[in-house]
Short mmCIF file of C-alpha atoms and ligand atoms in Angstrom, two decimals:
data_model
loop_
_atom_site.label_atom_id
_atom_site.label_comp_id
_atom_site.label_asym_id
_atom_site.label_seq_id
_atom_site.Cartn_x
_atom_site.Cartn_y
_atom_site.Cartn_z
CA MET A 3 32.08 -10.40 -47.52
CA PRO A 4 32.31 -12.93 -44.67
CA ALA A 5 30.27 -16.13 -45.01
CA PRO A 6 26.93 -15.75 -43.21
CA GLU A 7 27.77 -18.43 -40.63
CA GLU A 8 31.02 -16.68 -39.70
CA PRO A 9 30.60 -14.81 -36.39
CA GLN A 10 30.52 -11.06 -36.84
CA PRO A 11 32.65 -8.98 -34.50
CA ALA A 12 30.20 -7.44 -32.03
CA VAL A 13 30.70 -3.74 -31.94
CA GLY A 14 27.75 -2.38 -30.00
CA ILE A 15 26.34 1.12 -30.05
CA GLY A 16 29.26 2.59 -28.11
CA ARG A 17 31.91 1.63 -30.63
CA GLU A 18 29.65 2.40 -33.58
CA ARG A 19 29.11 5.94 -32.35
CA GLN A 20 32.78 6.50 -31.53
CA PHE A 21 33.86 5.41 -34.97
CA GLU A 22 31.15 7.40 -36.69
CA ILE A 23 32.50 10.53 -35.00
CA TYR A 24 36.20 9.77 -35.53
CA VAL A 25 35.76 8.68 -39.14
CA GLY A 26 33.62 11.79 -39.72
CA GLY A 27 36.48 13.91 -38.38
CA ALA A 28 38.93 12.26 -40.73
CA ARG A 29 36.63 13.33 -43.58
CA GLY A 30 36.23 16.83 -42.21
CA SER A 31 32.81 16.59 -40.56
CA TYR A 32 32.30 17.20 -36.86
CA PRO A 33 29.49 16.48 -34.37
CA THR A 34 26.60 18.88 -34.93
CA VAL A 35 26.22 19.51 -31.20
CA PRO A 36 29.03 19.32 -28.62
CA VAL A 37 29.57 15.95 -26.96
CA SER A 38 30.74 17.45 -23.65
CA PHE A 39 27.90 18.49 -21.37
CA GLU A 40 29.47 21.82 -20.42
CA ARG A 41 30.03 22.88 -24.02
CA LEU A 42 26.57 21.65 -24.95
CA GLU A 43 25.02 23.89 -22.28
CA ARG A 44 27.12 26.90 -23.29
CA GLY A 45 26.14 26.41 -26.94
CA ALA A 46 22.46 26.14 -26.01
CA GLN A 47 22.64 29.30 -23.91
CA LYS A 48 23.75 31.28 -26.95
CA SER A 49 20.67 30.27 -28.91
CA MET A 50 18.16 30.93 -26.10
CA SER A 51 16.60 34.08 -24.66
CA ARG A 52 17.90 35.25 -21.30
CA GLU A 53 14.58 34.24 -19.71
CA GLY A 54 14.49 30.87 -21.44
CA TYR A 55 17.99 29.93 -20.36
CA ALA A 56 17.37 31.05 -16.78
CA TYR A 57 14.15 29.04 -16.62
CA VAL A 58 15.82 25.80 -17.72
CA ALA A 59 19.16 26.15 -15.95
CA GLY A 60 17.87 27.54 -12.69
CA GLY A 61 16.98 25.89 -9.43
CA ALA A 62 15.48 26.86 -6.09
CA GLY A 63 17.19 29.28 -3.71
CA THR A 64 20.97 29.13 -3.68
CA GLU A 65 20.86 26.15 -6.10
CA GLU A 66 22.62 24.03 -3.52
CA THR A 67 20.54 20.99 -4.51
CA ILE A 68 21.64 21.25 -8.14
CA ARG A 69 25.23 21.06 -6.94
CA ALA A 70 24.42 18.32 -4.41
CA ASN A 71 22.96 16.14 -7.16
CA ARG A 72 26.28 16.21 -8.98
CA ALA A 73 28.41 15.86 -5.86
CA ALA A 74 26.46 12.76 -4.81
CA PHE A 75 27.17 11.02 -8.11
CA GLU A 76 30.83 11.90 -7.81
CA ARG A 77 31.13 10.33 -4.36
CA TRP A 78 30.39 6.93 -5.89
CA ARG A 79 33.17 5.34 -7.94
CA ILE A 80 32.90 2.48 -10.39
CA VAL A 81 35.23 -0.46 -9.70
CA PRO A 82 35.90 -2.08 -13.10
CA ARG A 83 36.40 -5.84 -13.39
CA MET A 84 38.72 -7.45 -15.97
CA LEU A 85 38.85 -10.47 -18.31
CA ARG A 86 35.11 -11.00 -18.49
CA ASP A 87 34.43 -11.21 -22.24
CA VAL A 88 32.40 -8.05 -22.77
CA SER A 89 32.27 -8.34 -26.56
CA VAL A 90 28.48 -8.68 -26.57
CA ARG A 91 26.51 -6.30 -24.37
CA ASP A 92 22.82 -5.76 -23.77
CA THR A 93 21.90 -2.24 -22.66
CA SER A 94 18.13 -2.73 -22.80
CA VAL A 95 15.74 -2.89 -19.87
CA GLU A 96 11.99 -3.09 -19.48
CA VAL A 97 10.02 -1.04 -17.00
CA LEU A 98 6.35 -1.90 -16.34
CA GLY A 99 6.03 -3.42 -19.80
CA THR A 100 7.71 -0.47 -21.55
CA PRO A 101 10.84 -1.48 -23.48
CA MET A 102 13.85 0.85 -23.22
CA ALA A 103 16.72 0.47 -25.68
CA SER A 104 19.05 1.85 -23.01
CA PRO A 105 18.29 2.16 -19.30
CA PHE A 106 17.09 5.72 -19.54
CA PHE A 107 14.04 7.74 -20.57
CA LEU A 108 13.43 11.45 -21.16
CA SER A 109 12.04 13.05 -18.01
CA PRO A 110 9.06 15.37 -18.43
CA ILE A 111 10.14 18.95 -19.14
CA GLY A 112 7.63 21.74 -19.54
CA VAL A 113 7.73 24.75 -21.87
CA LEU A 114 10.16 23.21 -24.37
CA GLU A 115 9.25 26.02 -26.80
CA MET A 116 11.72 28.13 -24.82
CA ALA A 117 14.49 25.96 -26.25
CA HIS A 118 13.21 25.50 -29.82
CA ARG A 119 10.03 26.23 -31.74
CA ASP A 120 9.56 22.52 -32.62
CA ALA A 121 9.53 21.85 -28.86
CA ASP A 122 7.88 18.55 -27.86
CA LEU A 123 7.53 17.38 -31.46
CA ALA A 124 11.28 17.49 -32.05
CA VAL A 125 11.99 15.62 -28.82
CA ALA A 126 9.31 13.02 -29.55
CA ARG A 127 10.68 12.25 -33.03
CA SER A 128 14.19 11.74 -31.73
CA ALA A 129 13.14 9.68 -28.72
CA ALA A 130 11.06 7.39 -30.93
CA ALA A 131 13.90 7.01 -33.44
CA GLU A 132 16.20 5.84 -30.63
CA GLY A 133 13.73 3.62 -28.75
CA VAL A 134 13.97 5.85 -25.68
CA PRO A 135 10.68 6.56 -23.87
CA PHE A 136 9.53 10.18 -23.70
CA VAL A 137 7.46 11.32 -20.73
CA PHE A 138 5.07 14.02 -21.98
CA SER A 139 4.93 16.93 -19.57
CA ASN A 140 1.69 18.27 -18.14
CA GLN A 141 3.21 21.68 -18.96
CA ALA A 142 4.12 20.80 -22.54
CA SER A 143 4.19 23.34 -25.33
CA ARG A 144 2.20 21.05 -27.62
CA PRO A 145 -0.95 19.01 -26.97
CA MET A 146 -0.17 15.36 -26.26
CA GLU A 147 -2.18 14.24 -29.32
CA GLU A 148 0.14 16.15 -31.66
CA THR A 149 3.23 14.83 -29.92
CA ALA A 150 2.01 11.24 -29.93
CA ALA A 151 1.21 11.51 -33.64
CA VAL A 152 4.87 11.96 -34.62
CA MET A 153 6.12 9.00 -32.56
CA GLY A 154 4.79 5.96 -34.43
CA ASP A 155 5.00 3.10 -31.92
CA GLY A 156 7.69 4.85 -29.89
CA PRO A 157 7.27 4.35 -26.12
CA ARG A 158 5.69 7.23 -24.19
CA TRP A 159 4.31 7.99 -20.74
CA PHE A 160 2.28 10.95 -19.48
CA GLN A 161 3.25 13.12 -16.51
CA LEU A 162 0.38 14.54 -14.55
CA TYR A 163 0.10 17.52 -12.24
CA TRP A 164 -2.93 17.17 -10.02
CA SER A 165 -4.87 20.39 -10.44
CA THR A 166 -7.76 21.70 -8.36
CA SER A 167 -10.18 20.08 -10.80
CA ASP A 168 -10.55 16.30 -10.51
CA GLU A 169 -12.55 16.41 -13.70
CA LEU A 170 -9.58 17.90 -15.53
CA VAL A 171 -7.28 15.26 -14.00
CA ALA A 172 -9.59 12.49 -15.26
CA SER A 173 -9.78 14.10 -18.69
CA LEU A 174 -5.98 14.40 -19.04
CA VAL A 175 -5.53 10.78 -18.00
CA SER A 176 -8.06 9.45 -20.47
CA ARG A 177 -6.49 11.53 -23.26
CA ALA A 178 -3.11 10.03 -22.32
CA GLU A 179 -4.58 6.53 -22.58
CA ARG A 180 -5.92 7.32 -26.04
CA CYS A 181 -2.50 8.71 -27.04
CA GLY A 182 -0.86 5.35 -26.38
CA CYS A 183 0.89 6.35 -23.16
CA SER A 184 1.73 3.19 -21.24
CA ALA A 185 2.09 4.74 -17.77
CA ILE A 186 1.06 7.80 -15.77
CA VAL A 187 3.75 9.63 -13.82
CA LEU A 188 2.18 11.70 -11.07
CA THR A 189 4.56 14.46 -9.99
CA LEU A 190 4.14 15.23 -6.29
CA ASP A 191 6.87 17.75 -5.58
CA THR A 192 5.37 20.77 -7.33
CA THR A 193 2.11 21.51 -5.54
CA MET A 194 3.59 25.01 -5.43
CA LEU A 195 6.49 26.43 -7.40
CA GLY A 196 9.83 26.51 -5.60
CA TRP A 197 11.55 29.84 -4.84
CA ARG A 198 13.40 30.18 -8.14
CA VAL A 199 15.72 33.10 -7.80
CA ARG A 200 16.82 33.44 -11.44
CA ASP A 201 13.20 33.62 -12.64
CA LEU A 202 12.26 35.98 -9.80
CA ASP A 203 15.11 38.34 -10.68
CA LEU A 204 13.85 38.47 -14.26
CA ALA A 205 10.23 38.60 -13.03
CA TYR A 206 9.49 35.95 -15.62
CA LEU A 207 7.18 32.95 -15.46
CA PRO A 208 6.43 31.40 -18.87
CA PHE A 209 2.93 30.24 -17.95
CA LEU A 210 1.80 33.82 -17.36
CA ARG A 211 2.72 34.49 -21.01
CA GLY A 212 0.54 31.62 -22.15
CA ARG A 213 3.54 29.33 -22.68
CA GLY A 214 3.56 25.71 -21.50
CA ILE A 215 -0.22 25.42 -21.11
CA ALA A 216 -1.02 23.52 -24.32
CA GLN A 217 -2.32 20.42 -22.48
CA TYR A 218 -4.92 22.72 -20.90
CA THR A 219 -5.96 24.77 -23.93
CA SER A 220 -6.49 21.52 -25.85
CA ASP A 221 -8.61 19.91 -23.14
CA PRO A 222 -12.43 19.82 -23.41
CA VAL A 223 -12.94 20.09 -19.63
CA PHE A 224 -10.58 23.06 -19.36
CA LEU A 225 -12.15 24.78 -22.36
CA GLU A 226 -15.62 24.48 -20.92
CA ALA A 227 -14.48 26.07 -17.66
CA LEU A 228 -12.63 28.68 -19.68
CA HIS A 229 -15.84 29.98 -21.18
CA GLU A 230 -17.21 30.51 -17.66
CA THR A 231 -14.03 32.41 -16.74
CA LEU A 232 -14.42 34.51 -19.86
CA GLN A 233 -17.90 35.60 -18.84
CA GLN A 234 -16.59 36.78 -15.47
CA ALA A 235 -13.42 38.36 -16.85
CA SER A 236 -13.03 42.11 -16.65
CA PRO A 237 -10.88 44.04 -19.13
CA PRO A 238 -7.42 44.97 -17.83
CA ALA A 239 -7.89 47.85 -15.35
CA GLY A 240 -6.20 51.25 -15.54
CA ARG A 241 -3.61 52.37 -18.07
CA ILE A 242 -2.07 49.57 -20.07
CA SER A 243 1.71 49.69 -20.29
CA LEU A 244 3.67 48.72 -23.38
CA ALA A 245 4.99 45.68 -21.49
CA ALA A 246 1.43 44.58 -20.72
CA ILE A 247 0.48 44.90 -24.38
CA SER A 248 3.49 42.85 -25.37
CA THR A 249 2.52 40.17 -22.80
CA LEU A 250 -1.04 40.06 -24.17
CA TRP A 251 0.40 39.69 -27.68
CA GLU A 252 2.63 36.82 -26.46
CA MET A 253 -0.31 35.10 -24.75
CA ALA A 254 -2.38 35.36 -27.90
CA GLY A 255 0.47 33.85 -29.92
CA SER A 256 0.37 30.75 -27.75
CA TYR A 257 -3.39 30.34 -27.82
CA PRO A 258 -4.57 27.79 -30.41
CA THR A 259 -6.65 30.19 -32.50
CA ARG A 260 -5.43 32.93 -34.81
CA ARG A 261 -3.46 35.44 -32.76
CA LEU A 262 -5.86 38.33 -33.36
CA GLU A 263 -8.88 36.20 -32.57
CA GLY A 264 -7.29 34.99 -29.31
CA LEU A 265 -6.62 38.62 -28.44
CA ARG A 266 -9.99 40.05 -29.48
CA SER A 267 -12.09 37.28 -27.90
CA GLY A 268 -10.20 37.58 -24.60
CA LEU A 269 -9.73 33.80 -24.67
CA ALA A 270 -5.93 33.89 -24.53
CA ARG A 271 -5.92 36.05 -21.40
CA ALA A 272 -8.76 34.07 -19.81
CA ALA A 273 -6.86 30.81 -20.44
CA VAL A 274 -3.87 32.08 -18.49
CA ARG A 275 -6.13 33.27 -15.68
CA ARG A 276 -7.99 29.97 -15.58
CA PHE A 277 -4.68 28.07 -15.60
CA VAL A 278 -3.40 30.05 -12.62
CA GLU A 279 -6.62 29.29 -10.71
CA THR A 280 -6.47 25.58 -11.56
CA TYR A 281 -2.83 24.54 -11.65
CA SER A 282 -1.80 24.07 -8.05
CA ARG A 283 -3.24 21.80 -5.36
CA PRO A 284 -1.20 22.02 -2.15
CA SER A 285 -3.91 20.09 -0.26
CA LEU A 286 -3.12 16.86 -2.17
CA SER A 287 -2.71 13.90 0.19
CA TRP A 288 -2.28 10.11 0.10
CA ASP A 289 -6.04 9.52 0.22
CA ASP A 290 -6.47 11.28 -3.13
CA LEU A 291 -4.51 8.55 -4.92
CA ALA A 292 -7.51 6.19 -4.83
CA PHE A 293 -9.34 8.54 -7.22
CA LEU A 294 -6.57 8.22 -9.80
CA ARG A 295 -6.11 4.49 -9.24
CA GLU A 296 -9.81 3.99 -10.07
CA ARG A 297 -9.68 6.17 -13.18
CA THR A 298 -7.03 4.31 -15.16
CA ARG A 299 -5.87 0.82 -15.96
CA LEU A 300 -2.34 2.15 -16.61
CA PRO A 301 0.47 1.72 -14.11
CA ILE A 302 0.96 4.86 -11.98
CA LEU A 303 4.40 6.02 -10.84
CA LEU A 304 4.95 8.66 -8.16
CA LYS A 305 7.63 11.20 -9.07
CA GLY A 306 9.38 13.22 -6.40
CA ILE A 307 9.71 10.55 -3.70
CA LEU A 308 12.79 11.08 -1.50
CA HIS A 309 11.95 9.31 1.78
CA PRO A 310 11.87 5.51 2.27
CA VAL A 311 8.63 5.75 4.28
CA ASP A 312 6.93 7.54 1.36
CA ALA A 313 8.24 4.86 -0.98
CA VAL A 314 6.62 2.12 1.09
CA ALA A 315 3.40 4.16 1.31
CA ALA A 316 3.38 4.34 -2.50
CA ILE A 317 3.34 0.54 -2.67
CA GLU A 318 0.61 0.34 -0.05
CA HIS A 319 -1.50 2.74 -2.11
CA GLY A 320 -1.32 0.52 -5.18
CA MET A 321 1.30 2.51 -7.07
CA SER A 322 3.36 0.60 -9.65
CA GLY A 323 6.64 2.50 -9.49
CA ILE A 324 8.59 5.43 -8.09
CA VAL A 325 10.71 8.15 -9.60
CA VAL A 326 13.21 9.28 -6.99
CA SER A 327 13.58 12.94 -7.95
CA ASN A 328 14.15 16.39 -6.51
CA HIS A 329 12.99 18.00 -9.77
CA GLY A 330 16.55 18.84 -10.73
CA GLY A 331 16.96 21.01 -7.62
CA ARG A 332 14.13 23.32 -8.67
CA GLN A 333 11.83 22.85 -5.71
CA VAL A 334 13.43 22.52 -2.25
CA ASP A 335 16.83 24.13 -1.94
CA GLY A 336 18.93 22.03 0.41
CA ALA A 337 16.94 18.89 -0.44
CA ILE A 338 18.72 15.55 -0.35
CA ALA A 339 20.48 14.55 -3.59
CA THR A 340 18.58 11.77 -5.33
CA ILE A 341 21.65 9.50 -5.40
CA ASP A 342 21.92 9.90 -1.62
CA ALA A 343 18.22 9.04 -1.23
CA LEU A 344 18.28 6.05 -3.58
CA PRO A 345 20.03 3.33 -1.49
CA GLY A 346 17.67 3.76 1.50
CA ILE A 347 14.63 3.72 -0.78
CA ALA A 348 15.92 0.65 -2.63
CA GLU A 349 16.32 -1.16 0.67
CA ALA A 350 12.80 -0.25 1.82
CA VAL A 351 11.21 -1.17 -1.52
CA ALA A 352 13.19 -4.43 -1.75
CA GLY A 353 12.49 -5.00 -5.45
CA ARG A 354 8.69 -4.93 -5.10
CA ILE A 355 8.27 -2.16 -7.69
CA PRO A 356 10.66 -0.57 -10.19
CA LEU A 357 12.68 2.39 -8.96
CA LEU A 358 13.56 5.15 -11.36
CA VAL A 359 15.72 8.13 -10.53
CA ASP A 360 16.54 11.49 -12.09
CA SER A 361 18.24 14.81 -11.20
CA GLY A 362 21.83 15.37 -12.19
CA VAL A 363 22.32 12.55 -14.73
CA ARG A 364 24.96 13.82 -17.18
CA SER A 365 26.92 10.78 -18.41
CA GLY A 366 27.00 7.04 -19.00
CA ALA A 367 28.87 6.68 -15.72
CA ASP A 368 25.94 8.37 -13.92
CA VAL A 369 23.47 5.94 -15.48
CA PHE A 370 25.72 3.04 -14.42
CA ARG A 371 26.06 4.34 -10.83
CA ALA A 372 22.30 4.83 -10.48
CA LEU A 373 21.67 1.25 -11.62
CA ALA A 374 24.34 0.01 -9.20
CA LEU A 375 22.50 1.73 -6.35
CA GLY A 376 19.18 0.11 -7.13
CA ALA A 377 17.56 2.00 -10.01
CA THR A 378 15.97 0.07 -12.88
CA ALA A 379 16.35 3.07 -15.20
CA VAL A 380 17.15 6.78 -15.00
CA GLY A 381 15.57 9.96 -16.31
CA LEU A 382 17.47 12.43 -18.45
CA GLY A 383 16.49 16.08 -17.97
CA ARG A 384 18.35 19.27 -18.87
CA PRO A 385 20.88 17.68 -21.27
CA TYR A 386 18.23 16.92 -23.87
CA VAL A 387 16.83 20.44 -23.56
CA TRP A 388 20.30 21.82 -24.33
CA GLY A 389 20.44 19.46 -27.33
CA LEU A 390 17.06 20.77 -28.47
CA ALA A 391 18.18 24.38 -28.14
CA ALA A 392 21.47 23.71 -29.92
CA GLY A 393 20.15 21.66 -32.82
CA GLY A 394 16.40 20.94 -32.75
CA ALA A 395 15.40 17.29 -33.28
CA GLU A 396 18.87 16.45 -34.55
CA GLY A 397 20.42 17.96 -31.42
CA VAL A 398 18.20 15.85 -29.16
CA ARG A 399 19.04 12.77 -31.20
CA GLU A 400 22.77 13.42 -30.82
CA VAL A 401 22.45 13.83 -27.06
CA ILE A 402 20.53 10.55 -26.81
CA ARG A 403 22.93 8.66 -29.05
CA ASN A 404 25.93 9.96 -27.15
CA LEU A 405 24.49 8.92 -23.80
CA ARG A 406 23.54 5.50 -25.15
CA ALA A 407 27.08 5.05 -26.49
CA ASP A 408 28.74 6.33 -23.34
CA PHE A 409 26.68 3.96 -21.18
CA ASP A 410 27.38 0.97 -23.45
CA LEU A 411 31.14 1.56 -23.27
CA THR A 412 31.09 2.21 -19.52
CA LEU A 413 29.13 -1.01 -19.00
CA GLY A 414 31.59 -3.12 -20.98
CA LEU A 415 34.71 -1.43 -19.63
CA ALA A 416 33.43 -2.00 -16.09
CA GLY A 417 33.26 -5.71 -16.93
CA VAL A 418 29.47 -6.06 -17.10
CA VAL A 419 27.56 -7.37 -20.14
CA SER A 420 23.99 -6.44 -19.31
CA ALA A 421 22.32 -3.35 -17.86
CA ARG A 422 20.26 -5.74 -15.74
CA GLU A 423 23.38 -7.13 -14.07
CA VAL A 424 24.83 -3.89 -12.73
CA GLY A 425 24.86 -4.18 -8.94
CA HIS A 426 26.19 -2.72 -5.72
CA ASP A 427 29.44 -4.69 -6.15
CA ASN A 428 30.30 -2.51 -9.13
CA VAL A 429 30.63 0.69 -7.11
CA THR A 430 32.25 1.95 -3.96
CA ARG A 431 31.70 5.16 -1.97
CA VAL A 432 34.67 7.44 -1.42
C1 FMN B 24 12.92 23.48 -17.49
C2 FMN B 24 12.41 22.33 -16.72
C3 FMN B 24 11.05 22.03 -16.73
C4 FMN B 24 10.57 20.93 -16.04
N1 FMN B 24 9.23 20.63 -16.13
C5 FMN B 24 8.76 19.54 -15.49
C6 FMN B 24 7.41 19.16 -15.63
O1 FMN B 24 6.64 19.79 -16.35
N2 FMN B 24 6.98 18.09 -14.94
C7 FMN B 24 7.80 17.35 -14.13
O2 FMN B 24 7.36 16.38 -13.52
N3 FMN B 24 9.11 17.67 -14.01
C8 FMN B 24 9.60 18.73 -14.68
N4 FMN B 24 10.92 19.04 -14.57
C9 FMN B 24 11.81 18.15 -13.80
C10 FMN B 24 12.38 17.03 -14.69
O3 FMN B 24 11.38 16.09 -15.00
C11 FMN B 24 13.52 16.29 -13.98
O4 FMN B 24 13.08 15.83 -12.72
C12 FMN B 24 14.76 17.18 -13.81
O5 FMN B 24 15.00 17.94 -14.96
C13 FMN B 24 15.98 16.32 -13.50
O6 FMN B 24 17.09 17.13 -13.21
P1 FMN B 24 18.27 17.43 -14.26
O7 FMN B 24 17.65 18.13 -15.40
O8 FMN B 24 19.23 18.30 -13.52
O9 FMN B 24 18.88 16.11 -14.63
C14 FMN B 24 11.45 20.13 -15.27
C15 FMN B 24 12.81 20.42 -15.26
C16 FMN B 24 13.30 21.50 -15.97
C17 FMN B 24 14.78 21.74 -15.98
#
């Protein structure tokens, strides 16, 4: 045992994780989920339904934007610096008062039940254990109260879709406040669903099966309106096919009463109908933001910003941050890659509010490059869903730990000791 005053060799999370894996191998135990992103996705695919995999993996149209997100990262190269004593590294950042153990958070992903039955709860447990913020989706599979309850003090934000009912918007936001969420992320890019070819080919949309609507079916405002819908609802017309019966059965399984009761009362079907009527608000405009600003004391971030002029407008409308995002290529096919949009937005924003970015982040090098181009932190999307599908909460935890380790090593090997010090000098465009 070294004397307490003797300096301990700093290892950092990167080296700890590497050695854990290598030493495990020497003893005959191997990572529970693949470390490589490609193998992780292939493994996840095997454990998911055809529809579930298509829903998560797919994008809009020809999926050009999914590819563009990756290509944009790959055009930026890290230029490592040498002899800079990188033995002690600090990967933490803080965004709007929320501490992040590493400069990334889990982006909001709806319908996680398609990856694993523990869905949001599994993700929440793992995020909290690693000190990584989890952004609860408006389209979650579990009510935010249940998800928050498994997180202890773990950092969390709430992502909002602005529905046709302002009353519902206000209700969701006040529930998020009570759940300990420390920011609201308003997603702007999904006022309508993009043209998602994989889902269209399978004629499958999870919400129409009652999946991913738990924030609604647990909301008092939604439930009140639901009873009105129920009174107007007519029984399904004409002959009912076997497929329709199976859909009704699926809907009832997702409704938070006993399955038979949900079916018999008509509530499960009415909830889906009411959701479809409420969900989308294409008329949303900048003037609406004042309503939200008045309803909460929490910082509000706008997700889906891709143009510098919109970024400046966000500041002018009292918004506290921006998530530069193209929704993982799921909305506008041919949209600009977020890493291509980031430098112009960073210049326009000039450090006035934090800039977050997601879409295409797959490695520690991607996190590093995003920080170099002006992001304060990045959002992780599909990779944690693949971890969830492959190994439940443990799978998510492995994905998070691997990304934290990968970033820590990339940071040090690039010659930088703090996530806050990564700058434009550390990268070059090829
Ligand atoms: C299956 C799936 C569901 C998603 N659901 C939501 C959602 O409910 N709300 C939201 O703001 N973004 C949602 N997104 C977008 C993510 O928050 C994030 O922007 C995107 O996944 C980033 O791209 P990447 O996964 O390729 O890294 C979803 C993405 C996927 C893949």
